[in-house]
């Protein structure tokens, strides 16, 4: 099991894995990045798909490969294009839309998800993300759990009952889950 986790960690460290937008308001947004541990990446957002007049930030990813870039002074109700890249190496990109200003009168679609399965294989509930993405919600809320690390699982030894004992397994399961294609489509709506 440790060898498998090590191989997954080595494969994981080779490039940018995923990025998504969160904490979106009418004038701000936060982009979360997952990539090579301790790497420096450039993050850009622009209202133009060619990234002319882009707002740019360089961020250093944590030893676990996570990082974030906060953007403010954005225009309300505007489609933005984002990209995360290491020049000449790899690029991730997507879009998001800021919310209307608080005084605007408009309708917004919201979507909710709950209780995802633990493990390395996509759960049977994964296709629901395709349906949610097709509905183009302005906000998605995951109200349940992505996993249940305090329970016993057949793939772990019988004496394993705590999250802390199996941090590497939980982290790897989360990383695999985080880069699933169906959920990535939702993040790019």
Coordinates of N, CA, C and O in Angstrom, one line a residue:
X1 N 0.8 -1.2 0.0 CA 0.0 0.0 0.0 C 0.9 1.3 0.0 O 0.6 2.2 -0.7
X2 N 1.9 1.3 0.8 CA 2.8 2.5 0.9 C 3.5 2.7 -0.5 O 3.7 3.8 -0.9
X3 N 3.8 1.6 -1.2 CA 4.5 1.7 -2.5 C 3.5 2.3 -3.5 O 3.9 3.2 -4.3
X4 N 2.3 1.9 -3.5 CA 1.3 2.5 -4.3 C 1.1 3.9 -4.1 O 1.0 4.8 -5.0
X5 N 1.0 4.3 -2.8 CA 0.9 5.7 -2.5 C 2.1 6.5 -2.9 O 2.0 7.7 -3.4
X6 N 3.3 6.0 -2.8 CA 4.5 6.6 -3.2 C 4.5 6.8 -4.7 O 4.8 7.9 -5.2
X7 N 4.1 5.8 -5.5 CA 4.0 5.9 -7.0 C 2.9 7.0 -7.3 O 3.2 7.8 -8.3
X8 N 1.8 7.0 -6.6 CA 0.8 8.1 -6.9 C 1.3 9.4 -6.6 O 1.1 10.4 -7.3
X9 N 2.1 9.6 -5.5 CA 2.7 10.8 -5.1 C 3.7 11.3 -6.2 O 3.7 12.5 -6.5
X10 N 4.5 10.4 -6.7 CA 5.5 10.7 -7.7 C 4.7 11.2 -9.0 O 5.1 12.2 -9.6
X11 N 3.7 10.5 -9.4 CA 3.0 10.9 -10.6 C 2.3 12.2 -10.4 O 2.2 13.1 -11.2
X12 N 1.8 12.4 -9.1 CA 1.1 13.6 -8.8 C 2.0 14.8 -8.9 O 1.6 15.9 -9.3
X13 N 3.3 14.7 -8.5 CA 4.2 15.8 -8.4 C 4.7 16.3 -9.8 O 5.3 17.3 -9.8
X14 N 4.3 15.6 -10.9 CA 4.9 15.9 -12.1 C 4.3 17.2 -12.8 O 5.0 17.8 -13.7
X15 N 3.1 17.6 -12.5 CA 2.5 18.7 -13.2 C 1.3 19.3 -12.5 O 0.9 18.9 -11.5
X16 N 0.8 20.3 -13.1 CA -0.4 20.9 -12.6 C -1.5 19.9 -12.7 O -1.7 19.3 -13.7
X17 N -2.3 19.8 -11.6 CA -3.3 18.8 -11.6 C -4.7 19.4 -11.7 O -5.5 18.8 -12.4
X18 N -5.0 20.4 -11.0 CA -6.4 21.0 -11.0 C -6.4 22.4 -10.5 O -5.5 22.8 -9.7
X19 N -7.4 23.1 -10.8 CA -7.6 24.4 -10.3 C -9.1 24.7 -10.4 O -9.8 24.2 -11.3
X20 N -9.6 25.5 -9.5 CA -11.0 25.9 -9.5 C -11.2 27.2 -8.8 O -10.4 27.6 -8.0
X21 N -12.3 27.8 -9.2 CA -12.7 29.1 -8.7 C -13.7 28.9 -7.6 O -14.6 28.1 -7.6
X22 N -13.5 29.7 -6.5 CA -14.5 29.7 -5.4 C -14.5 31.1 -4.8 O -13.8 32.0 -5.2
X23 N -15.3 31.3 -3.8 CA -15.5 32.5 -3.1 C -15.8 33.7 -4.0 O -15.3 34.8 -3.9
X24 N -16.6 33.4 -5.0 CA -16.9 34.4 -6.0 C -18.0 35.4 -5.5 O -19.0 34.9 -4.9
X25 N -17.8 36.6 -5.6 CA -18.7 37.7 -5.3 C -19.0 38.5 -6.6 O -18.6 38.1 -7.6
X26 N -19.6 39.6 -6.4 CA -19.8 40.5 -7.5 C -18.5 41.2 -8.0 O -18.4 41.6 -9.2
X27 N -17.5 41.3 -7.1 CA -16.3 42.0 -7.5 C -15.0 41.2 -7.1 O -13.9 41.8 -7.2
X28 N -15.1 40.0 -6.7 CA -13.9 39.2 -6.3 C -14.1 37.7 -6.5 O -15.2 37.2 -6.7
X29 N -12.9 37.0 -6.5 CA -12.9 35.6 -6.7 C -11.6 35.0 -6.2 O -10.6 35.8 -6.1
X30 N -11.6 33.8 -5.8 CA -10.4 33.1 -5.3 C -10.2 31.8 -6.2 O -11.1 31.1 -6.4
X31 N -9.0 31.7 -6.7 CA -8.6 30.5 -7.5 C -7.7 29.6 -6.7 O -6.7 30.0 -6.2
X32 N -8.1 28.4 -6.5 CA -7.4 27.3 -5.8 C -6.6 26.5 -6.8 O -7.2 26.1 -7.9
X33 N -5.4 26.2 -6.5 CA -4.5 25.4 -7.4 C -4.0 24.2 -6.8 O -3.6 24.2 -5.6
X34 N -3.9 23.1 -7.5 CA -3.2 21.9 -7.0 C -2.2 21.5 -8.1 O -2.5 21.3 -9.3
X35 N -0.9 21.4 -7.7 CA 0.1 21.1 -8.6 C 1.4 20.6 -7.9 O 1.3 20.1 -6.8
X36 N 2.5 20.7 -8.6 CA 3.8 20.2 -8.0 C 4.1 20.9 -6.7 O 4.0 22.1 -6.6
X37 N 4.4 20.1 -5.7 CA 4.8 20.7 -4.4 C 5.9 21.8 -4.5 O 6.9 21.6 -5.2
X38 N 5.7 22.9 -3.8 CA 6.6 24.0 -3.7 C 6.9 24.7 -5.1 O 7.9 25.5 -5.2
X39 N 6.2 24.4 -6.1 CA 6.4 25.0 -7.4 C 5.9 26.5 -7.5 O 4.9 26.8 -6.7
X40 N 6.4 27.3 -8.3 CA 5.9 28.6 -8.6 C 5.1 28.6 -9.8 O 5.6 28.0 -10.8
X41 N 3.9 29.0 -9.8 CA 3.0 29.1 -10.9 C 2.4 30.5 -11.1 O 2.4 31.3 -10.2
X42 N 2.1 30.8 -12.4 CA 1.5 32.1 -12.7 C 0.0 31.9 -12.8 O -0.4 30.9 -13.5
X43 N -0.8 32.7 -12.3 CA -2.3 32.7 -12.4 C -2.7 34.0 -13.0 O -2.3 35.1 -12.6
X44 N -3.6 33.9 -14.0 CA -4.1 35.1 -14.7 C -5.6 35.0 -14.9 O -6.1 33.9 -15.1
X45 N -6.2 36.1 -14.8 CA -7.7 36.2 -15.2 C -7.8 37.4 -16.1 O -7.1 38.4 -16.0
X46 N -8.8 37.3 -17.0 CA -9.1 38.4 -17.9 C -10.5 38.2 -18.4 O -11.0 37.1 -18.6
X47 N -11.2 39.3 -18.7 CA -12.5 39.3 -19.3 C -12.4 38.9 -20.8 O -13.4 38.7 -21.5
X48 N -11.2 38.8 -21.3 CA -10.9 38.5 -22.7 C -10.3 37.1 -22.9 O -9.3 36.8 -22.2
X49 N -10.8 36.2 -23.7 CA -10.2 34.8 -23.8 C -8.8 34.8 -24.4 O -8.1 33.8 -24.2
X50 N -8.3 35.9 -24.9 CA -6.9 36.0 -25.4 C -6.0 36.5 -24.3 O -4.8 36.6 -24.5
X51 N -6.6 36.8 -23.1 CA -5.8 37.3 -21.9 C -5.2 38.6 -22.1 O -4.2 38.9 -21.4
X52 N -5.7 39.4 -23.0 CA -5.2 40.8 -23.1 C -5.7 41.5 -21.9 O -6.8 41.2 -21.3
X53 N -5.0 42.4 -21.4 CA -5.3 43.1 -20.1 C -5.6 42.2 -18.9 O -6.5 42.4 -18.2
X54 N -4.8 41.1 -18.9 CA -4.9 40.1 -17.8 C -4.4 40.7 -16.5 O -3.5 41.4 -16.4
X55 N -5.1 40.2 -15.4 CA -4.6 40.4 -14.0 C -3.7 39.2 -13.7 O -4.2 38.1 -13.8
X56 N -2.5 39.4 -13.2 CA -1.6 38.2 -13.1 C -1.0 38.2 -11.6 O -0.8 39.2 -11.0
X57 N -0.8 37.0 -11.1 CA -0.2 36.8 -9.8 C 0.7 35.5 -9.9 O 0.3 34.6 -10.6
X58 N 1.9 35.6 -9.3 CA 2.7 34.4 -9.2 C 2.5 33.9 -7.7 O 2.5 34.7 -6.8
X59 N 2.3 32.6 -7.6 CA 2.1 32.0 -6.3 C 3.0 30.8 -6.2 O 3.3 30.1 -7.1
X60 N 3.4 30.6 -4.9 CA 4.3 29.4 -4.6 C 3.4 28.4 -3.9 O 2.7 28.7 -2.9
X61 N 3.3 27.2 -4.5 CA 2.5 26.2 -3.9 C 3.1 25.6 -2.6 O 4.3 25.6 -2.5
X62 N 2.2 25.1 -1.8 CA 2.7 24.6 -0.5 C 3.5 23.3 -0.7 O 3.4 22.7 -1.8
X63 N 4.1 22.8 0.3 CA 4.8 21.5 0.2 C 3.8 20.3 -0.2 O 4.3 19.3 -0.7
X64 N 2.5 20.5 0.0 CA 1.5 19.5 -0.4 C 1.0 19.8 -1.8 O 0.2 19.0 -2.4
X65 N 1.4 20.9 -2.4 CA 1.0 21.3 -3.8 C -0.2 22.2 -3.9 O -0.7 22.4 -5.0
X66 N -0.7 22.7 -2.8 CA -1.8 23.6 -2.8 C -1.4 25.1 -2.8 O -0.5 25.5 -2.2
X67 N -2.2 25.9 -3.5 CA -2.0 27.3 -3.5 C -3.3 28.1 -3.9 O -4.2 27.5 -4.3
X68 N -3.3 29.4 -3.6 CA -4.5 30.2 -4.0 C -4.1 31.6 -4.4 O -3.0 32.1 -4.0
X69 N -4.9 32.1 -5.3 CA -4.7 33.5 -5.7 C -6.1 34.2 -5.5 O -7.1 33.7 -5.9
X70 N -6.0 35.4 -4.8 CA -7.2 36.1 -4.6 C -7.2 37.3 -5.6 O -6.2 38.0 -5.7
X71 N -8.4 37.6 -6.2 CA -8.6 38.7 -7.1 C -9.7 39.6 -6.6 O -10.8 39.1 -6.2
X72 N -9.5 40.9 -6.7 CA -10.5 41.8 -6.3 C -10.7 42.9 -7.4 O -10.0 42.9 -8.4
X73 N -11.6 43.8 -7.2 CA -11.9 44.9 -8.1 C -12.3 44.4 -9.5 O -12.0 45.0 -10.5
X74 N -13.0 43.2 -9.5 CA -13.6 42.7 -10.7 C -14.9 43.4 -11.0 O -15.5 44.0 -10.2
X75 N -15.3 43.2 -12.3 CA -16.6 43.8 -12.7 C -17.8 42.9 -12.4 O -17.7 41.7 -12.6
X76 N -18.9 43.4 -11.9 CA -20.1 42.5 -11.6 C -20.6 41.9 -12.9 O -20.5 42.5 -13.9
X77 N -21.2 40.7 -12.7 CA -21.9 40.0 -13.7 C -21.1 39.9 -15.0 O -21.6 40.1 -16.1
X78 N -19.8 39.5 -14.9 CA -18.9 39.5 -16.0 C -18.3 38.1 -16.1 O -17.9 37.5 -15.1
X79 N -18.2 37.6 -17.3 CA -17.5 36.3 -17.6 C -16.0 36.6 -17.6 O -15.6 37.5 -18.3
X80 N -15.3 35.8 -16.8 CA -13.8 35.9 -16.8 C -13.2 34.6 -17.2 O -13.8 33.5 -17.0
X81 N -12.0 34.7 -17.9 CA -11.3 33.5 -18.3 C -10.1 33.4 -17.3 O -9.5 34.5 -17.0
X82 N -9.7 32.2 -16.9 CA -8.6 32.1 -16.0 C -7.6 31.0 -16.6 O -8.1 30.2 -17.3
X83 N -6.4 31.2 -16.2 CA -5.4 30.1 -16.5 C -4.3 30.1 -15.5 O -4.0 31.1 -14.9
X84 N -3.8 28.9 -15.2 CA -2.7 28.7 -14.3 C -1.7 28.0 -15.2 O -2.0 27.0 -15.9
X85 N -0.4 28.5 -15.1 CA 0.6 27.9 -16.0 C 2.0 28.0 -15.4 O 2.3 28.9 -14.6
X86 N 2.8 27.1 -15.9 CA 4.2 27.2 -15.8 C 4.7 27.3 -17.2 O 4.6 26.4 -18.0
X87 N 5.3 28.5 -17.6 CA 5.6 28.8 -19.0 C 6.4 27.6 -19.6 O 7.4 27.2 -19.1
X88 N 6.0 27.2 -20.8 CA 6.6 26.1 -21.5 C 6.5 24.7 -20.9 O 7.0 23.8 -21.4
X89 N 5.7 24.6 -19.8 CA 5.6 23.3 -19.2 C 4.1 22.8 -19.3 O 3.9 21.8 -19.9
X90 N 3.2 23.5 -18.6 CA 1.8 23.0 -18.6 C 0.9 24.2 -18.3 O 1.3 25.2 -17.7
X91 N -0.4 24.0 -18.7 CA -1.4 25.1 -18.4 C -2.8 24.4 -18.1 O -3.1 23.4 -18.7
X92 N -3.5 25.0 -17.1 CA -4.9 24.7 -16.8 C -5.6 26.0 -17.1 O -5.2 27.1 -16.9
X93 N -6.9 25.8 -17.6 CA -7.7 27.0 -17.8 C -9.2 26.7 -17.7 O -9.6 25.6 -17.7
X94 N -9.9 27.8 -17.5 CA -11.4 27.7 -17.4 C -12.0 29.1 -17.4 O -11.4 30.1 -17.7
X95 N -13.3 29.1 -17.0 CA -14.0 30.4 -16.9 C -14.8 30.4 -15.7 O -15.1 29.4 -15.1
X96 N -15.2 31.6 -15.3 CA -16.2 31.8 -14.2 C -16.9 33.1 -14.5 O -16.5 33.9 -15.3
X97 N -18.0 33.3 -13.8 CA -18.7 34.6 -13.9 C -19.0 35.2 -12.5 O -19.4 34.5 -11.6
X98 N -18.7 36.4 -12.4 CA -19.0 37.1 -11.1 C -20.5 37.3 -11.0 O -21.2 37.3 -12.0
X99 N -20.9 37.5 -9.8 CA -22.3 37.7 -9.5 C -22.7 39.1 -9.9 O -21.9 40.0 -9.9
X100 N -24.0 39.3 -10.1 CA -24.5 40.7 -10.3 C -24.3 41.5 -9.1 O -24.1 41.0 -8.0
X101 N -24.3 42.8 -9.3 CA -24.2 43.7 -8.1 C -25.4 43.5 -7.2 O -26.4 43.0 -7.6
X102 N -25.2 43.8 -5.9 CA -26.2 43.6 -4.9 C -27.5 44.3 -5.2 O -28.6 43.9 -4.8
X103 N -27.5 45.4 -6.0 CA -28.7 46.2 -6.3 C -29.4 45.7 -7.6 O -30.5 46.1 -7.9
X104 N -28.8 44.8 -8.3 CA -29.4 44.2 -9.6 C -30.5 43.3 -9.2 O -30.4 42.5 -8.3
X105 N -31.6 43.4 -10.0 CA -32.7 42.4 -9.9 C -32.6 41.4 -11.0 O -32.7 41.7 -12.2
X106 N -32.3 40.1 -10.5 CA -32.1 39.1 -11.5 C -32.3 37.7 -10.8 O -32.4 37.6 -9.6
X107 N -32.5 36.7 -11.6 CA -32.6 35.3 -11.1 C -31.3 34.6 -11.2 O -30.6 34.8 -12.2
X108 N -31.0 33.8 -10.2 CA -29.8 33.0 -10.2 C -30.1 31.5 -10.0 O -31.0 31.2 -9.2
X109 N -29.4 30.6 -10.6 CA -29.6 29.2 -10.4 C -28.6 28.7 -9.3 O -27.4 29.0 -9.4
X110 N -29.1 27.9 -8.4 CA -28.2 27.3 -7.4 C -28.3 25.8 -7.5 O -29.4 25.3 -7.8
X111 N -27.2 25.1 -7.2 CA -27.2 23.6 -7.2 C -26.6 23.1 -6.0 O -25.7 23.8 -5.4
X112 N -27.0 21.9 -5.5 CA -26.5 21.3 -4.3 C -26.1 19.9 -4.5 O -26.6 19.2 -5.4
X113 N -25.1 19.5 -3.8 CA -24.6 18.1 -3.8 C -24.4 17.6 -2.4 O -24.3 18.4 -1.5
X114 N -24.4 16.3 -2.3 CA -24.3 15.8 -0.9 C -23.7 14.4 -0.9 O -23.9 13.6 -1.9
X115 N -22.9 14.1 0.1 CA -22.5 12.7 0.5 C -21.8 11.9 -0.7 O -22.5 11.1 -1.3
X116 N -20.6 12.3 -1.0 CA -19.9 11.6 -2.0 C -19.2 10.3 -1.4 O -19.0 10.3 -0.2
X117 N -18.8 9.4 -2.2 CA -18.2 8.2 -1.7 C -16.7 8.3 -1.5 O -16.0 9.2 -2.1
X118 N -16.1 7.5 -0.6 CA -14.7 7.5 -0.3 C -14.0 6.5 -1.3 O -14.6 5.4 -1.5
X119 N -12.8 6.7 -1.7 CA -12.1 5.7 -2.4 C -11.5 6.3 -3.7 O -11.6 7.4 -4.0
X120 N -10.9 5.4 -4.4 CA -10.1 5.8 -5.6 C -11.0 5.7 -6.9 O -10.7 6.3 -7.9
X121 N -12.1 4.9 -6.9 CA -12.9 4.8 -8.1 C -14.0 5.8 -8.0 O -14.6 6.1 -6.9
X122 N -14.5 6.3 -9.1 CA -15.6 7.3 -9.1 C -16.8 6.6 -8.6 O -17.1 5.5 -8.9
X123 N -17.6 7.2 -7.6 CA -18.8 6.6 -7.1 C -19.9 6.6 -8.1 O -19.8 7.4 -9.1
X124 N -20.9 5.8 -7.9 CA -22.1 5.8 -8.8 C -22.8 7.1 -8.9 O -23.4 7.4 -9.9
X125 N -22.6 8.0 -7.9 CA -23.3 9.3 -7.9 C -22.5 10.3 -8.8 O -23.1 11.4 -9.1
X126 N -21.3 10.0 -9.3 CA -20.6 11.0 -10.1 C -21.3 11.5 -11.3 O -21.1 12.7 -11.6
X127 N -22.1 10.8 -12.1 CA -22.8 11.4 -13.2 C -23.7 12.5 -12.9 O -24.0 13.3 -13.8
X128 N -24.1 12.7 -11.6 CA -24.9 13.8 -11.3 C -24.2 15.2 -11.6 O -24.9 16.1 -11.9
X129 N -22.9 15.2 -11.5 CA -22.2 16.4 -11.8 C -22.4 16.8 -13.3 O -22.3 18.0 -13.6
X130 N -22.5 15.9 -14.2 CA -22.8 16.2 -15.6 C -24.1 17.0 -15.7 O -24.2 18.0 -16.4
X131 N -25.1 16.5 -15.0 CA -26.5 17.1 -15.0 C -26.4 18.5 -14.4 O -27.0 19.4 -15.0
X132 N -25.7 18.6 -13.3 CA -25.6 19.9 -12.6 C -24.9 20.9 -13.6 O -25.3 22.0 -13.7
X133 N -23.8 20.5 -14.2 CA -23.1 21.4 -15.1 C -24.0 21.8 -16.3 O -23.9 23.0 -16.7
X134 N -24.8 20.9 -16.8 CA -25.7 21.3 -17.9 C -26.7 22.4 -17.5 O -27.1 23.1 -18.4
X135 N -27.1 22.4 -16.3 CA -28.0 23.4 -15.8 C -27.3 24.8 -15.6 O -28.0 25.7 -15.2
X136 N -26.0 24.9 -15.7 CA -25.3 26.1 -15.5 C -25.6 26.9 -14.3 O -26.1 28.1 -14.4
X137 N -25.5 26.3 -13.1 CA -25.8 27.1 -11.9 C -24.7 28.2 -11.7 O -23.6 28.1 -12.1
X138 N -25.1 29.2 -11.0 CA -24.2 30.3 -10.6 C -23.5 30.0 -9.3 O -22.5 30.6 -9.0
X139 N -24.1 29.0 -8.5 CA -23.5 28.6 -7.3 C -23.7 27.2 -7.1 O -24.8 26.7 -7.3
X140 N -22.7 26.4 -6.7 CA -22.8 25.0 -6.3 C -22.3 24.9 -4.9 O -21.3 25.4 -4.5
X141 N -23.2 24.2 -4.1 CA -22.9 24.0 -2.7 C -22.8 22.5 -2.4 O -23.7 21.8 -2.7
X142 N -21.6 22.0 -1.9 CA -21.4 20.6 -1.5 C -21.8 20.6 -0.1 O -21.0 21.0 0.8
X143 N -23.0 20.1 0.3 CA -23.4 20.1 1.7 C -23.1 18.8 2.5 O -23.2 18.8 3.7
X144 N -22.7 17.8 1.8 CA -22.4 16.6 2.5 C -20.9 16.3 2.5 O -20.1 17.2 2.3
X145 N -20.5 15.1 2.8 CA -19.1 14.7 2.9 C -18.6 14.2 1.6 O -19.3 13.6 0.8
X146 N -17.3 14.4 1.4 CA -16.6 13.8 0.3 C -16.1 12.4 0.7 O -15.8 11.5 -0.2
X147 N -16.0 12.1 1.9 CA -15.5 10.8 2.4 C -15.8 10.7 3.9 O -16.2 11.7 4.5
X148 N -15.6 9.5 4.4 CA -15.9 9.3 5.8 C -14.6 8.6 6.4 O -14.6 7.4 6.6
X149 N -13.6 9.4 6.7 CA -12.3 8.9 7.1 C -12.3 8.3 8.5 O -11.4 7.6 8.8
X150 N -13.3 8.5 9.3 CA -13.3 7.9 10.6 C -14.0 6.5 10.7 O -14.1 5.9 11.8
X151 N -14.4 6.0 9.6 CA -15.0 4.7 9.5 C -14.0 3.7 9.0 O -13.0 4.0 8.5
X152 N -14.3 2.4 9.3 CA -13.5 1.3 8.8 C -13.8 1.0 7.3 O -14.9 1.0 6.9
X153 N -12.7 0.7 6.6 CA -12.9 0.4 5.2 C -12.2 -1.0 4.9 O -11.1 -1.2 5.5
X154 N -12.7 -1.7 4.0 CA -12.1 -3.0 3.7 C -10.7 -2.9 3.3 O -9.9 -3.8 3.5
X155 N -10.3 -1.9 2.6 CA -8.9 -1.8 2.1 C -7.9 -1.4 3.1 O -6.7 -1.4 2.9
X156 N -8.4 -0.9 4.3 CA -7.5 -0.6 5.4 C -7.4 -1.6 6.5 O -8.4 -2.4 6.6
X157 N -6.3 -1.8 7.2 CA -6.2 -2.8 8.3 C -7.4 -2.6 9.3 O -7.9 -1.5 9.5
X158 N -7.7 -3.7 10.0 CA -8.8 -3.8 10.9 C -8.7 -2.8 12.1 O -9.7 -2.3 12.6
X159 N -7.5 -2.4 12.4 CA -7.3 -1.5 13.6 C -7.3 -0.1 13.2 O -7.1 0.8 14.0
X160 N -7.6 0.2 11.9 CA -7.6 1.6 11.5 C -9.0 2.3 11.7 O -10.0 1.8 11.2
X161 N -9.0 3.2 12.6 CA -10.3 3.9 12.9 C -10.2 5.4 12.9 O -11.2 6.1 13.1
X162 N -9.0 6.0 12.7 CA -8.9 7.4 12.9 C -8.3 8.0 11.6 O -7.5 7.4 10.9
X163 N -8.8 9.2 11.4 CA -8.4 10.0 10.2 C -6.8 10.2 10.2 O -6.2 10.1 9.2
X164 N -6.3 10.6 11.4 CA -4.9 10.9 11.5 C -4.0 9.7 11.1 O -2.9 9.8 10.5
X165 N -4.4 8.5 11.5 CA -3.6 7.3 11.2 C -3.5 7.1 9.7 O -2.5 6.5 9.2
X166 N -4.4 7.5 8.9 CA -4.4 7.2 7.4 C -4.4 8.5 6.6 O -5.0 8.6 5.5
X167 N -3.7 9.5 7.1 CA -3.7 10.8 6.4 C -3.3 10.7 4.9 O -3.9 11.2 4.0
X168 N -2.2 9.9 4.6 CA -1.7 9.7 3.3 C -2.8 9.1 2.4 O -3.0 9.5 1.2
X169 N -3.5 8.1 2.9 CA -4.6 7.5 2.1 C -5.7 8.4 1.8 O -6.2 8.5 0.7
X170 N -6.1 9.2 2.8 CA -7.2 10.1 2.7 C -6.8 11.2 1.7 O -7.6 11.6 0.8
X171 N -5.6 11.7 1.8 CA -5.1 12.8 0.9 C -5.0 12.3 -0.5 O -5.5 13.0 -1.4
X172 N -4.5 11.1 -0.7 CA -4.5 10.6 -2.1 C -5.9 10.4 -2.7 O -6.1 10.7 -3.8
X173 N -6.8 9.9 -1.8 CA -8.2 9.7 -2.3 C -8.8 11.0 -2.7 O -9.5 11.2 -3.7
X174 N -8.5 12.1 -1.9 CA -9.1 13.4 -2.2 C -8.5 13.9 -3.5 O -9.2 14.5 -4.3
X175 N -7.2 13.8 -3.6 CA -6.5 14.3 -4.8 C -7.1 13.6 -6.1 O -7.3 14.3 -7.1
X176 N -7.3 12.3 -6.0 CA -7.8 11.6 -7.2 C -9.3 12.1 -7.4 O -9.6 12.4 -8.6
X177 N -10.0 12.3 -6.4 CA -11.4 12.8 -6.5 C -11.5 14.2 -7.1 O -12.3 14.5 -7.9
X178 N -10.5 15.0 -6.6 CA -10.5 16.4 -6.9 C -10.3 16.7 -8.4 O -10.7 17.6 -9.0
X179 N -9.6 15.8 -9.1 CA -9.3 16.0 -10.5 C -10.2 15.2 -11.4 O -10.0 15.1 -12.6
X180 N -11.4 14.6 -10.9 CA -12.3 13.9 -11.7 C -12.9 14.8 -12.8 O -13.2 16.0 -12.6
X181 N -13.1 14.3 -14.0 CA -13.5 15.1 -15.1 C -14.9 15.7 -14.9 O -15.2 16.8 -15.3
X182 N -15.8 14.9 -14.3 CA -17.2 15.4 -14.2 C -17.2 16.6 -13.2 O -17.9 17.6 -13.5
X183 N -16.5 16.5 -12.1 CA -16.5 17.7 -11.2 C -15.8 18.8 -11.8 O -16.1 20.0 -11.5
X184 N -14.8 18.6 -12.6 CA -14.0 19.7 -13.2 C -14.9 20.5 -14.2 O -14.9 21.7 -14.3
X185 N -15.9 19.8 -14.9 CA -16.8 20.5 -15.7 C -17.7 21.4 -14.9 O -18.0 22.5 -15.4
X186 N -18.0 21.0 -13.7 CA -18.9 21.9 -12.9 C -18.1 23.1 -12.5 O -18.6 24.2 -12.5
X187 N -16.8 23.0 -12.2 CA -16.0 24.1 -11.7 C -15.8 25.1 -12.9 O -15.5 26.3 -12.7
X188 N -15.9 24.7 -14.1 CA -15.7 25.6 -15.3 C -17.0 26.2 -15.8 O -17.0 26.9 -16.7
X189 N -18.1 25.9 -15.2 CA -19.4 26.5 -15.6 C -19.4 28.0 -15.3 O -18.9 28.5 -14.4

